[in-house]
Structure formats: C-alpha cells, structure tokens
PDB file of C-alpha atoms in Angstrom:
ATOM      1  CA  MET A1431      73.018 104.699  98.370  1.00 59.00           C
ATOM      2  CA  LYS A1432      74.995 102.915 101.044  1.00 85.00           C
ATOM      3  CA  ALA A1433      76.229 100.208  98.673  1.00 89.00           C
ATOM      4  CA  LYS A1434      77.368 102.896  96.277  1.00 88.00           C
ATOM      5  CA  LYS A1435      79.374 104.577  99.001  1.00 88.00           C
ATOM      6  CA  VAL A1436      80.968 101.332 100.199  1.00 91.00           C
ATOM      7  CA  SER A1437      81.997 100.385  96.677  1.00 92.00           C
ATOM      8  CA  PHE A1438      83.342 103.871  96.078  1.00 91.00           C
ATOM      9  CA  CYS A1439      85.472 103.603  99.227  1.00 93.00           C
ATOM     10  CA  GLY A1440      86.765 100.241  98.007  1.00 94.00           C
ATOM     11  CA  LEU A1441      87.588 101.782  94.671  1.00 94.00           C
ATOM     12  CA  LEU A1442      89.507 104.611  96.345  1.00 94.00           C
ATOM     13  CA  THR A1443      91.398 102.129  98.535  1.00 95.00           C
ATOM     14  CA  ALA A1444      92.408 100.131  95.453  1.00 95.00           C
ATOM     15  CA  LEU A1445      93.443 103.327  93.693  1.00 94.00           C
ATOM     16  CA  ALA A1446      95.591 104.386  96.657  1.00 93.00           C
ATOM     17  CA  ILE A1447      97.332 100.988  96.737  1.00 92.00           C
ATOM     18  CA  VAL A1448      98.028 101.081  93.010  1.00 92.00           C
ATOM     19  CA  LEU A1449      99.355 104.639  93.313  1.00 90.00           C
ATOM     20  CA  SER A1450     101.783 103.690  96.074  1.00 85.00           C
ATOM     21  CA  LEU A1451     102.895 100.609  94.105  1.00 85.00           C
ATOM     22  CA  ALA A1452     103.347 102.628  90.916  1.00 86.00           C
ATOM     23  CA  GLU A1453     105.316 105.233  92.821  1.00 83.00           C
ATOM     24  CA  ARG A1454     107.891 102.601  93.761  1.00 79.00           C
ATOM     25  CA  LEU A1455     108.689 102.132  90.092  1.00 82.00           C
ATOM     26  CA  PHE A1456     110.023 105.687  90.013  1.00 78.00           C
ATOM     27  CA  PRO A1457     112.151 106.049  93.126  1.00 73.00           C
ATOM     28  CA  LEU A1458     112.277 109.793  93.621  1.00 76.00           C
ATOM     29  CA  ASP A1459     115.290 109.517  95.915  1.00 69.00           C
ATOM     30  CA  ALA A1460     117.351 108.444  92.909  1.00 70.00           C
ATOM     31  CA  VAL A1461     116.840 111.961  91.506  1.00 73.00           C
ATOM     32  CA  VAL A1462     116.609 114.069  94.652  1.00 72.00           C
ATOM     33  CA  PRO A1463     119.470 113.401  97.070  1.00 66.00           C
ATOM     34  CA  VAL A1464     117.202 112.858 100.070  1.00 70.00           C
ATOM     35  CA  PRO A1465     117.031 109.224 101.140  1.00 66.00           C
ATOM     36  CA  GLY A1466     113.556 107.819 101.473  1.00 67.00           C
ATOM     37  CA  VAL A1467     111.764 110.736  99.833  1.00 78.00           C
ATOM     38  CA  LYS A1468     108.518 109.787  98.087  1.00 80.00           C
ATOM     39  CA  LEU A1469     105.995 111.624  95.952  1.00 84.00           C
ATOM     40  CA  GLY A1470     103.106 110.576  98.199  1.00 84.00           C
ATOM     41  CA  LEU A1471     100.506 110.106  95.493  1.00 87.00           C
ATOM     42  CA  ALA A1472      98.396 107.986  97.833  1.00 88.00           C
ATOM     43  CA  ASN A1473      97.877 111.176  99.836  1.00 89.00           C
ATOM     44  CA  VAL A1474      95.813 112.489  96.914  1.00 92.00           C
ATOM     45  CA  VAL A1475      93.286 109.795  97.749  1.00 94.00           C
ATOM     46  CA  THR A1476      93.206 110.747 101.437  1.00 95.00           C
ATOM     47  CA  LEU A1477      92.729 114.407 100.554  1.00 94.00           C
ATOM     48  CA  PHE A1478      90.053 113.549  98.024  1.00 94.00           C
ATOM     49  CA  ALA A1479      88.209 111.362 100.523  1.00 94.00           C
ATOM     50  CA  LEU A1480      88.351 114.151 103.102  1.00 94.00           C
ATOM     51  CA  THR A1481      86.849 116.663 100.682  1.00 92.00           C
ATOM     52  CA  ARG A1482      84.210 114.494  99.018  1.00 90.00           C
ATOM     53  CA  LEU A1483      83.382 111.892 101.684  1.00 92.00           C
ATOM     54  CA  SER A1484      83.894 112.228 105.432  1.00 92.00           C
ATOM     55  CA  VAL A1485      86.764 112.068 107.871  1.00 94.00           C
ATOM     56  CA  ARG A1486      85.479 108.648 108.955  1.00 94.00           C
ATOM     57  CA  ASP A1487      85.574 107.261 105.419  1.00 94.00           C
ATOM     58  CA  ALA A1488      88.987 108.803 104.833  1.00 95.00           C
ATOM     59  CA  PHE A1489      90.234 107.127 108.013  1.00 96.00           C
ATOM     60  CA  PHE A1490      88.994 103.673 106.977  1.00 94.00           C
ATOM     61  CA  ILE A1491      90.395 104.046 103.460  1.00 95.00           C
ATOM     62  CA  LEU A1492      93.748 105.045 104.960  1.00 95.00           C
ATOM     63  CA  VAL A1493      93.915 102.116 107.393  1.00 95.00           C
ATOM     64  CA  CYS A1494      92.900  99.613 104.680  1.00 94.00           C
ATOM     65  CA  ARG A1495      95.400 101.092 102.234  1.00 92.00           C
ATOM     66  CA  VAL A1496      98.297 101.015 104.705  1.00 91.00           C
ATOM     67  CA  THR A1497      97.495  97.476 105.878  1.00 91.00           C
ATOM     68  CA  ILE A1498      97.098  96.018 102.387  1.00 91.00           C
ATOM     69  CA  SER A1499     100.132  97.722 100.865  1.00 87.00           C
ATOM     70  CA  SER A1500     102.296  96.648 103.823  1.00 86.00           C
ATOM     71  CA  VAL A1501     101.202  93.040 103.249  1.00 87.00           C
ATOM     72  CA  LEU A1502     101.875  93.347  99.515  1.00 83.00           C
ATOM     73  CA  MET A1503     105.283  94.911  99.979  1.00 76.00           C
ATOM     74  CA  GLY A1504     106.094  92.611 102.856  1.00 65.00           C
ATOM     75  CA  SER A1505     107.528  94.971 105.421  1.00 71.00           C
ATOM     76  CA  VAL A1506     106.560  95.200 109.082  1.00 75.00           C
ATOM     77  CA  THR A1507     108.401  98.460 109.611  1.00 76.00           C
ATOM     78  CA  ALA A1508     106.691 100.055 106.622  1.00 77.00           C
ATOM     79  CA  PHE A1509     103.311  99.422 108.256  1.00 85.00           C
ATOM     80  CA  LEU A1510     104.149 101.279 111.451  1.00 85.00           C
ATOM     81  CA  PHE A1511     105.721 104.188 109.582  1.00 85.00           C
ATOM     82  CA  SER A1512     103.018 104.617 106.976  1.00 87.00           C
ATOM     83  CA  LEU A1513     100.275 104.332 109.565  1.00 92.00           C
ATOM     84  CA  LEU A1514     101.633 106.986 111.910  1.00 93.00           C
ATOM     85  CA  GLY A1515     102.556 109.252 108.972  1.00 92.00           C
ATOM     86  CA  GLY A1516      99.178 108.728 107.352  1.00 93.00           C
ATOM     87  CA  LEU A1517      97.217 109.386 110.548  1.00 96.00           C
ATOM     88  CA  LEU A1518      99.063 112.610 111.364  1.00 96.00           C
ATOM     89  CA  SER A1519      98.598 113.718 107.775  1.00 96.00           C
ATOM     90  CA  LEU A1520      94.890 112.930 107.964  1.00 96.00           C
ATOM     91  CA  VAL A1521      94.443 114.947 111.168  1.00 97.00           C
ATOM     92  CA  ALA A1522      96.405 117.936 109.810  1.00 96.00           C
ATOM     93  CA  MET A1523      94.474 117.994 106.542  1.00 96.00           C
ATOM     94  CA  TYR A1524      91.116 117.505 108.273  1.00 96.00           C
ATOM     95  CA  LEU A1525      91.728 120.483 110.558  1.00 95.00           C
ATOM     96  CA  LEU A1526      93.017 122.744 107.768  1.00 94.00           C
ATOM     97  CA  LEU A1527      90.196 121.804 105.394  1.00 93.00           C
ATOM     98  CA  ARG A1528      87.824 123.613 107.745  1.00 93.00           C
ATOM     99  CA  LEU A1529      89.709 126.812 106.951  1.00 91.00           C
ATOM    100  CA  GLU A1530      90.023 126.086 103.249  1.00 87.00           C
ATOM    101  CA  GLY A1531      88.571 128.788 101.011  1.00 84.00           C
ATOM    102  CA  ARG A1532      88.969 131.524 103.616  1.00 88.00           C
ATOM    103  CA  PHE A1533      92.469 131.055 104.998  1.00 91.00           C
ATOM    104  CA  CYS A1534      94.158 128.770 102.479  1.00 92.00           C
ATOM    105  CA  SER A1535      93.608 126.694  99.373  1.00 93.00           C
ATOM    106  CA  LEU A1536      93.771 122.961  98.801  1.00 93.00           C
ATOM    107  CA  LEU A1537      97.471 123.392  98.059  1.00 94.00           C
ATOM    108  CA  GLY A1538      98.240 124.645 101.557  1.00 94.00           C
ATOM    109  CA  VAL A1539      96.185 121.816 103.045  1.00 95.00           C
ATOM    110  CA  SER A1540      98.169 119.332 100.979  1.00 96.00           C
ATOM    111  CA  VAL A1541     101.553 120.814 101.934  1.00 96.00           C
ATOM    112  CA  ALA A1542     100.599 120.649 105.620  1.00 96.00           C
ATOM    113  CA  GLY A1543      99.492 117.048 105.100  1.00 96.00           C
ATOM    114  CA  ALA A1544     102.780 116.125 103.434  1.00 95.00           C
ATOM    115  CA  ALA A1545     104.779 117.778 106.228  1.00 96.00           C
ATOM    116  CA  ALA A1546     102.688 116.035 108.889  1.00 96.00           C
ATOM    117  CA  HIS A1547     103.222 112.728 107.086  1.00 94.00           C
ATOM    118  CA  ASN A1548     106.984 113.177 107.248  1.00 93.00           C
ATOM    119  CA  ILE A1549     106.888 114.202 110.910  1.00 94.00           C
ATOM    120  CA  GLY A1550     104.811 111.109 111.697  1.00 94.00           C
ATOM    121  CA  GLN A1551     107.185 108.835 109.837  1.00 89.00           C
ATOM    122  CA  VAL A1552     110.236 110.270 111.543  1.00 90.00           C
ATOM    123  CA  LEU A1553     108.510 109.954 114.956  1.00 92.00           C
ATOM    124  CA  ALA A1554     107.784 106.306 114.173  1.00 90.00           C
ATOM    125  CA  ALA A1555     111.412 105.875 113.106  1.00 87.00           C
ATOM    126  CA  ILE A1556     112.705 107.448 116.341  1.00 89.00           C
ATOM    127  CA  PHE A1557     110.468 105.100 118.327  1.00 87.00           C
ATOM    128  CA  TRP A1558     111.534 102.090 116.255  1.00 85.00           C
ATOM    129  CA  MET A1559     115.258 102.842 116.229  1.00 82.00           C
ATOM    130  CA  GLN A1560     115.334 104.015 119.854  1.00 81.00           C
ATOM    131  CA  THR A1561     117.508 106.937 118.827  1.00 80.00           C
ATOM    132  CA  ALA A1562     116.776 110.510 117.864  1.00 81.00           C
ATOM    133  CA  ALA A1563     119.547 110.416 115.246  1.00 80.00           C
ATOM    134  CA  VAL A1564     116.887 109.723 112.624  1.00 83.00           C
ATOM    135  CA  ALA A1565     115.618 113.287 113.096  1.00 86.00           C
ATOM    136  CA  ALA A1566     118.583 114.408 110.972  1.00 85.00           C
ATOM    137  CA  TYR A1567     116.496 113.491 107.921  1.00 85.00           C
ATOM    138  CA  LEU A1568     113.535 115.627 108.928  1.00 91.00           C
ATOM    139  CA  PRO A1569     114.759 119.063 107.730  1.00 92.00           C
ATOM    140  CA  PHE A1570     115.334 117.705 104.212  1.00 89.00           C
ATOM    141  CA  LEU A1571     112.053 115.826 104.197  1.00 91.00           C
ATOM    142  CA  LEU A1572     110.177 118.930 105.365  1.00 94.00           C
ATOM    143  CA  VAL A1573     111.725 121.101 102.650  1.00 94.00           C
ATOM    144  CA  MET A1574     110.791 118.471 100.067  1.00 92.00           C
ATOM    145  CA  SER A1575     107.244 118.270 101.408  1.00 94.00           C
ATOM    146  CA  VAL A1576     106.587 121.791 100.053  1.00 95.00           C
ATOM    147  CA  PRO A1577     106.991 121.014  96.309  1.00 94.00           C
ATOM    148  CA  LEU A1578     105.647 117.473  96.716  1.00 93.00           C
ATOM    149  CA  GLY A1579     102.632 118.685  98.689  1.00 95.00           C
ATOM    150  CA  LEU A1580     101.948 121.296  96.013  1.00 95.00           C
ATOM    151  CA  VAL A1581     101.997 118.592  93.336  1.00 93.00           C
ATOM    152  CA  THR A1582      99.600 116.287  95.215  1.00 93.00           C
ATOM    153  CA  GLY A1583      97.331 119.220  96.127  1.00 94.00           C
ATOM    154  CA  LEU A1584      97.210 120.344  92.513  1.00 94.00           C
ATOM    155  CA  THR A1585      96.442 116.798  91.385  1.00 93.00           C
ATOM    156  CA  CYS A1586      93.565 116.570  93.848  1.00 93.00           C
ATOM    157  CA  SER A1587      92.186 119.934  92.778  1.00 93.00           C
ATOM    158  CA  VAL A1588      92.263 118.890  89.100  1.00 93.00           C
ATOM    159  CA  VAL A1589      90.419 115.661  89.967  1.00 91.00           C
ATOM    160  CA  LEU A1590      87.808 117.578  91.976  1.00 91.00           C
ATOM    161  CA  ALA A1591      87.243 119.990  89.083  1.00 90.00           C
ATOM    162  CA  HIS A1592      86.655 117.083  86.720  1.00 90.00           C
ATOM    163  CA  MET A1593      84.300 115.349  89.142  1.00 87.00           C
ATOM    164  CA  LYS A1594      82.304 118.558  89.307  1.00 85.00           C
ATOM    165  CA  LYS A1595      82.171 118.765  85.519  1.00 86.00           C
ATOM    166  CA  ILE A1596      80.764 115.251  85.136  1.00 85.00           C
ATOM    167  CA  GLU A1597      78.473 115.873  88.117  1.00 78.00           C
ATOM    168  CA  PHE A1598      79.622 112.828  90.011  1.00 76.00           C
ATOM    169  CA  HIS A1599      78.094 112.510  93.444  1.00 73.00           C
ATOM    170  CA  VAL A1600      78.643 109.926  96.108  1.00 71.00           C
TER     171      VAL A1600
ATOM    172  CA  MET B 500      89.623 125.513  90.971  1.00 68.00           C
ATOM    173  CA  ARG B 501      90.351 124.980  94.619  1.00 80.00           C
ATOM    174  CA  SER B 502      94.055 125.442  93.961  1.00 77.00           C
ATOM    175  CA  ARG B 503      93.803 129.240  93.707  1.00 82.00           C
ATOM    176  CA  MET B 504      96.326 130.175  96.337  1.00 86.00           C
ATOM    177  CA  LYS B 505      95.495 132.340  99.334  1.00 86.00           C
ATOM    178  CA  TRP B 506      97.651 134.136 101.867  1.00 90.00           C
ATOM    179  CA  GLY B 507      97.267 131.255 104.293  1.00 90.00           C
ATOM    180  CA  ASP B 508      99.123 128.986 101.903  1.00 92.00           C
ATOM    181  CA  ALA B 509     102.177 131.202 102.221  1.00 94.00           C
ATOM    182  CA  VAL B 510     101.821 131.000 106.015  1.00 94.00           C
ATOM    183  CA  ILE B 511     101.673 127.183 105.891  1.00 94.00           C
ATOM    184  CA  ILE B 512     104.636 126.873 103.516  1.00 95.00           C
ATOM    185  CA  GLY B 513     106.590 129.419 105.565  1.00 96.00           C
ATOM    186  CA  ALA B 514     105.837 127.521 108.784  1.00 96.00           C
ATOM    187  CA  VAL B 515     107.027 124.214 107.291  1.00 95.00           C
ATOM    188  CA  LEU B 516     110.263 125.796 106.033  1.00 96.00           C
ATOM    189  CA  LEU B 517     110.773 127.582 109.369  1.00 96.00           C
ATOM    190  CA  VAL B 518     110.471 124.317 111.319  1.00 95.00           C
ATOM    191  CA  ALA B 519     112.905 122.683 108.877  1.00 95.00           C
ATOM    192  CA  ALA B 520     115.409 125.526 109.275  1.00 95.00           C
ATOM    193  CA  ALA B 521     115.086 125.571 113.077  1.00 94.00           C
ATOM    194  CA  LEU B 522     115.631 121.820 113.298  1.00 91.00           C
ATOM    195  CA  ALA B 523     118.582 121.993 110.915  1.00 90.00           C
ATOM    196  CA  ALA B 524     120.081 124.783 113.057  1.00 90.00           C
ATOM    197  CA  VAL B 525     119.665 122.748 116.264  1.00 87.00           C
ATOM    198  CA  LEU B 526     121.281 119.728 114.629  1.00 82.00           C
ATOM    199  CA  ALA B 527     124.125 121.854 113.251  1.00 80.00           C
ATOM    200  CA  MET B 528     124.844 123.282 116.697  1.00 79.00           C
ATOM    201  CA  GLN B 529     125.330 119.805 118.099  1.00 71.00           C
ATOM    202  CA  ALA B 530     127.859 119.022 115.420  1.00 68.00           C
ATOM    203  CA  VAL B 531     130.631 121.343 116.594  1.00 71.00           C
ATOM    204  CA  GLY B 532     134.137 120.280 117.461  1.00 70.00           C
ATOM    205  CA  ASP B 533     137.480 119.825 115.829  1.00 74.00           C
ATOM    206  CA  ARG B 534     137.304 116.065 115.533  1.00 82.00           C
ATOM    207  CA  LEU B 535     135.020 113.646 113.793  1.00 85.00           C
ATOM    208  CA  TYR B 536     133.730 110.411 115.253  1.00 87.00           C
ATOM    209  CA  ALA B 537     131.847 107.679 113.479  1.00 89.00           C
ATOM    210  CA  GLU B 538     129.210 106.003 115.616  1.00 89.00           C
ATOM    211  CA  VAL B 539     127.490 102.753 114.782  1.00 91.00           C
ATOM    212  CA  TRP B 540     124.233 102.122 116.622  1.00 89.00           C
ATOM    213  CA  LYS B 541     122.278  98.884 116.558  1.00 88.00           C
ATOM    214  CA  ASP B 542     118.885  98.417 118.247  1.00 86.00           C
ATOM    215  CA  GLY B 543     119.278 101.708 120.094  1.00 82.00           C
ATOM    216  CA  SER B 544     122.657 100.986 121.653  1.00 85.00           C
ATOM    217  CA  LEU B 545     126.125 102.132 120.656  1.00 88.00           C
ATOM    218  CA  VAL B 546     128.171  99.355 119.079  1.00 87.00           C
ATOM    219  CA  GLU B 547     131.266 101.263 117.997  1.00 86.00           C
ATOM    220  CA  ARG B 548     132.621 104.784 118.282  1.00 88.00           C
ATOM    221  CA  VAL B 549     135.675 105.380 116.148  1.00 87.00           C
ATOM    222  CA  ALA B 550     137.673 108.605 115.844  1.00 87.00           C
ATOM    223  CA  LEU B 551     138.071 109.404 112.166  1.00 86.00           C
ATOM    224  CA  GLU B 552     141.667 110.223 111.215  1.00 84.00           C
ATOM    225  CA  GLU B 553     143.370 110.634 107.859  1.00 83.00           C
ATOM    226  CA  GLN B 554     144.761 107.116 108.129  1.00 83.00           C
ATOM    227  CA  THR B 555     141.537 105.440 109.293  1.00 83.00           C
ATOM    228  CA  ASP B 556     140.727 102.328 107.282  1.00 85.00           C
ATOM    229  CA  ARG B 557     138.239 100.021 108.952  1.00 85.00           C
ATOM    230  CA  THR B 558     135.403  97.774 107.990  1.00 87.00           C
ATOM    231  CA  ILE B 559     132.746  96.909 110.544  1.00 88.00           C
ATOM    232  CA  GLU B 560     130.530  93.901 109.907  1.00 86.00           C
ATOM    233  CA  LEU B 561     127.214  93.721 111.755  1.00 85.00           C
ATOM    234  CA  ASP B 562     126.161  90.058 111.802  1.00 82.00           C
ATOM    235  CA  GLY B 563     126.363  89.961 108.021  1.00 82.00           C
ATOM    236  CA  HIS B 564     123.343  92.264 107.744  1.00 88.00           C
ATOM    237  CA  ASN B 565     125.198  95.554 107.383  1.00 88.00           C
ATOM    238  CA  THR B 566     128.738  96.531 106.484  1.00 91.00           C
ATOM    239  CA  VAL B 567     130.134  99.908 107.476  1.00 91.00           C
ATOM    240  CA  VAL B 568     133.321 101.199 105.865  1.00 91.00           C
ATOM    241  CA  LEU B 569     135.361 103.920 107.561  1.00 89.00           C
ATOM    242  CA  LEU B 570     137.981 105.381 105.266  1.00 88.00           C
ATOM    243  CA  GLY B 571     139.950 108.487 106.143  1.00 85.00           C
ATOM    244  CA  LYS B 572     137.576 111.124 107.494  1.00 85.00           C
ATOM    245  CA  THR B 573     134.551 109.560 105.855  1.00 87.00           C
ATOM    246  CA  ALA B 574     132.093 106.811 106.683  1.00 90.00           C
ATOM    247  CA  LYS B 575     129.566 104.946 104.611  1.00 88.00           C
ATOM    248  CA  MET B 576     127.143 102.076 104.722  1.00 90.00           C
ATOM    249  CA  GLN B 577     128.744  99.799 102.162  1.00 88.00           C
ATOM    250  CA  TYR B 578     126.187  97.029 102.300  1.00 88.00           C
ATOM    251  CA  ALA B 579     122.776  96.259 103.757  1.00 88.00           C
ATOM    252  CA  ASP B 580     120.734  93.123 103.208  1.00 87.00           C
ATOM    253  CA  CYS B 581     117.397  94.939 103.330  1.00 81.00           C
ATOM    254  CA  ARG B 582     115.340  95.624 100.272  1.00 75.00           C
ATOM    255  CA  ASP B 583     114.950  99.395 100.438  1.00 75.00           C
ATOM    256  CA  GLN B 584     118.705 100.215 100.411  1.00 80.00           C
ATOM    257  CA  VAL B 585     118.030 103.718 101.694  1.00 79.00           C
ATOM    258  CA  CYS B 586     121.130 103.688 103.913  1.00 82.00           C
ATOM    259  CA  VAL B 587     123.399 102.513 101.090  1.00 85.00           C
ATOM    260  CA  ARG B 588     122.043 105.161  98.739  1.00 82.00           C
ATOM    261  CA  THR B 589     122.672 107.831 101.359  1.00 82.00           C
ATOM    262  CA  GLY B 590     126.285 107.569 100.188  1.00 84.00           C
ATOM    263  CA  THR B 591     129.422 108.741 101.906  1.00 87.00           C
ATOM    264  CA  LEU B 592     129.131 110.761 105.107  1.00 85.00           C
ATOM    265  CA  THR B 593     131.781 113.440 105.496  1.00 85.00           C
ATOM    266  CA  ARG B 594     130.420 116.022 107.927  1.00 82.00           C
ATOM    267  CA  ALA B 595     129.346 115.934 111.557  1.00 82.00           C
ATOM    268  CA  GLY B 596     125.606 115.540 111.904  1.00 80.00           C
ATOM    269  CA  GLN B 597     125.166 113.326 108.866  1.00 84.00           C
ATOM    270  CA  VAL B 598     123.496 109.962 109.332  1.00 86.00           C
ATOM    271  CA  ALA B 599     122.777 106.854 107.289  1.00 88.00           C
ATOM    272  CA  VAL B 600     119.840 104.913 108.679  1.00 86.00           C
ATOM    273  CA  CYS B 601     118.894 101.321 107.988  1.00 85.00           C
ATOM    274  CA  LEU B 602     115.351 101.064 109.307  1.00 82.00           C
ATOM    275  CA  PRO B 603     114.690  97.355 108.691  1.00 82.00           C
ATOM    276  CA  ASN B 604     117.849  96.282 110.567  1.00 84.00           C
ATOM    277  CA  ARG B 605     117.659  99.086 113.126  1.00 86.00           C
ATOM    278  CA  VAL B 606     121.186 100.264 112.365  1.00 89.00           C
ATOM    279  CA  VAL B 607     122.322 103.884 112.445  1.00 89.00           C
ATOM    280  CA  LEU B 608     125.659 105.130 111.150  1.00 90.00           C
ATOM    281  CA  LYS B 609     126.289 108.644 112.351  1.00 87.00           C
ATOM    282  CA  ILE B 610     129.106 111.166 112.251  1.00 87.00           C
ATOM    283  CA  THR B 611     129.408 113.366 115.305  1.00 84.00           C
ATOM    284  CA  GLY B 612     131.727 116.200 116.133  1.00 79.00           C
ATOM    285  CA  GLY B 613     133.718 116.283 119.342  1.00 70.00           C
ATOM    286  CA  GLN B 614     136.536 118.011 121.102  1.00 61.00           C
ATOM    287  CA  SER B 615     139.773 116.087 121.213  1.00 55.00           C
ATOM    288  CA  ASP B 616     140.547 117.255 124.754  1.00 50.00           C
ATOM    289  CA  ILE B 617     139.944 119.973 127.353  1.00 47.00           C
ATOM    290  CA  ASP B 618     142.580 122.270 125.824  1.00 45.00           C
ATOM    291  CA  ALA B 619     140.586 122.562 122.664  1.00 47.00           C
ATOM    292  CA  ILE B 620     137.667 124.033 124.604  1.00 48.00           C
ATOM    293  CA  VAL B 621     139.910 126.542 126.367  1.00 49.00           C
ATOM    294  CA  SER B 622     141.517 127.743 123.164  1.00 43.00           C
TER     295      SER B 622
END
C-alpha cells in the first residue's frame, strides 16, 4: 500500500513537471496582454493531491515539482518565485477545501489558489527586486486568476469525476 | 461533479476582484501629477530618473544586459539578454504607474507622475 502511494506521488510529480513544460509551449501572455501570465496547469496536480491524498503529500509533490522544473528550465529566480507562489497557493487551497461542499465548490478553491499563487510570486519578486514597483502587475494578475482558476478547478473536477467512475483508490 | 458552484464561490471571486481593484486604485493615486518621469532601477537602487518631454530621445544601456529607450513621452525596454523576455513583451509604457520588470537582471523600468514645481500644487 505504501509503495503504491509513493509511486503515485512520483507519477503526479512527473505529470506536474510535464504540464508546466507543456504550458511554456503556449505562452499565454502572447494572447493576453499581461506579462508573465500563465495558465497554471501544474496547480491542477496540487489541487488533486490535496483532495485525494493529504496535505503532506501535496507539499512534497509541490517541492519536488518546483525543484526539478527549476533545474530543467535553468533559472534560479524561477525557483524562488514558484516555491513561494506554490506554497501560498497550497495553504489557501488546503484551508478552503475544508469548507468545500458547504461554502464553496472546487472552482472557488481553485480561484483562491490561483490568486494566492500570484500574490506569492509578486511577494517573492518584491523581495528579489528590492522594490515594490513590481506590485503594479498584481491587479492584472489577480483579475486573470479568476478565469484561469476556474479553468484549472474545472479540469481537476473532471479528473476527480473520472477517477470515481473507474473506482481508482490510492 | 464538485464544480457545481455555490454562493461561497461568488464571495471568493468577488474578494479577489475587490483586492485587485483596491490595489489598482492605490497605485493609480500615486501616479498623479502633470509631468512624467522615467525611472530605471537596478538591484533595488535608482540608476536614472529622466523627465519625459516631447523631444526626449535617449537610450540607456545597462552593462549590455538591458537597453532602455526613452522616446518622447514614452519608455520601453528595447532589449534584455534574459530568456523570458517578459519586460520586452510588456511593450511601450505611456502612462504613470506602468512598469516593465526584468526579473532575472533585477531591472525595473517605471513611469511615475510628478509635479513640475510648487506652483503646480497651488494651482
């Protein structure tokens, strides 16, 4: 049972890395005039791990994903940004998931996660650049996190429905 | 399906948009004034502050890593040697409050508003 869980976590980590690599092939900021905006498909994996595994597993998958994709894409700054964004997103989604079903749906959880991710990234950027000027991007990023969060939340909910159908248990 | 929306979702989305609007309002309030200045920041310190006039035509080179072009009342990051090119794709800045950020090189190009002199505040 333990081996199955470990391998499943590895699988999810690999999936998250591939998703963030694939996402770079379609730079969303070429279409939407907000620099640096991303779809955040890897967040689907975090949300999925939070719902089907535990917050601990989701945390380890996140840290592995961020570390490995930073090495692959060769950027030191990207590591800091993704990590802080990812962690804030994880915390926000973990807290809201407790209210899911009564207060909100998976979509709301996902939107909050996307917004938290952007706030984390901008905080990391302010720290890195030593100037608050970077915060000028945040309003645009937050507005974009609504449709993008809805898309990732919907994706996760579709995946969960399918997993239920094939009776997959970890 | 766990995507059936509930009232809380509207609260969450509303809260995110409210924070975005509040932040945008705060940033817009800082950008008042009858003059425009282009500021170039590197590693958290101000490198250049140039008043933007109709006849402004300047190119600022930052150690060959970034090139800023100030033309008339606009500013843009012409070139950056990083791989993400986010700052270059930001395009031309024309209004106070706009920024182009190059994260890998820690360079910020920013347009700020400002009063030309004390008289402007009085009037």
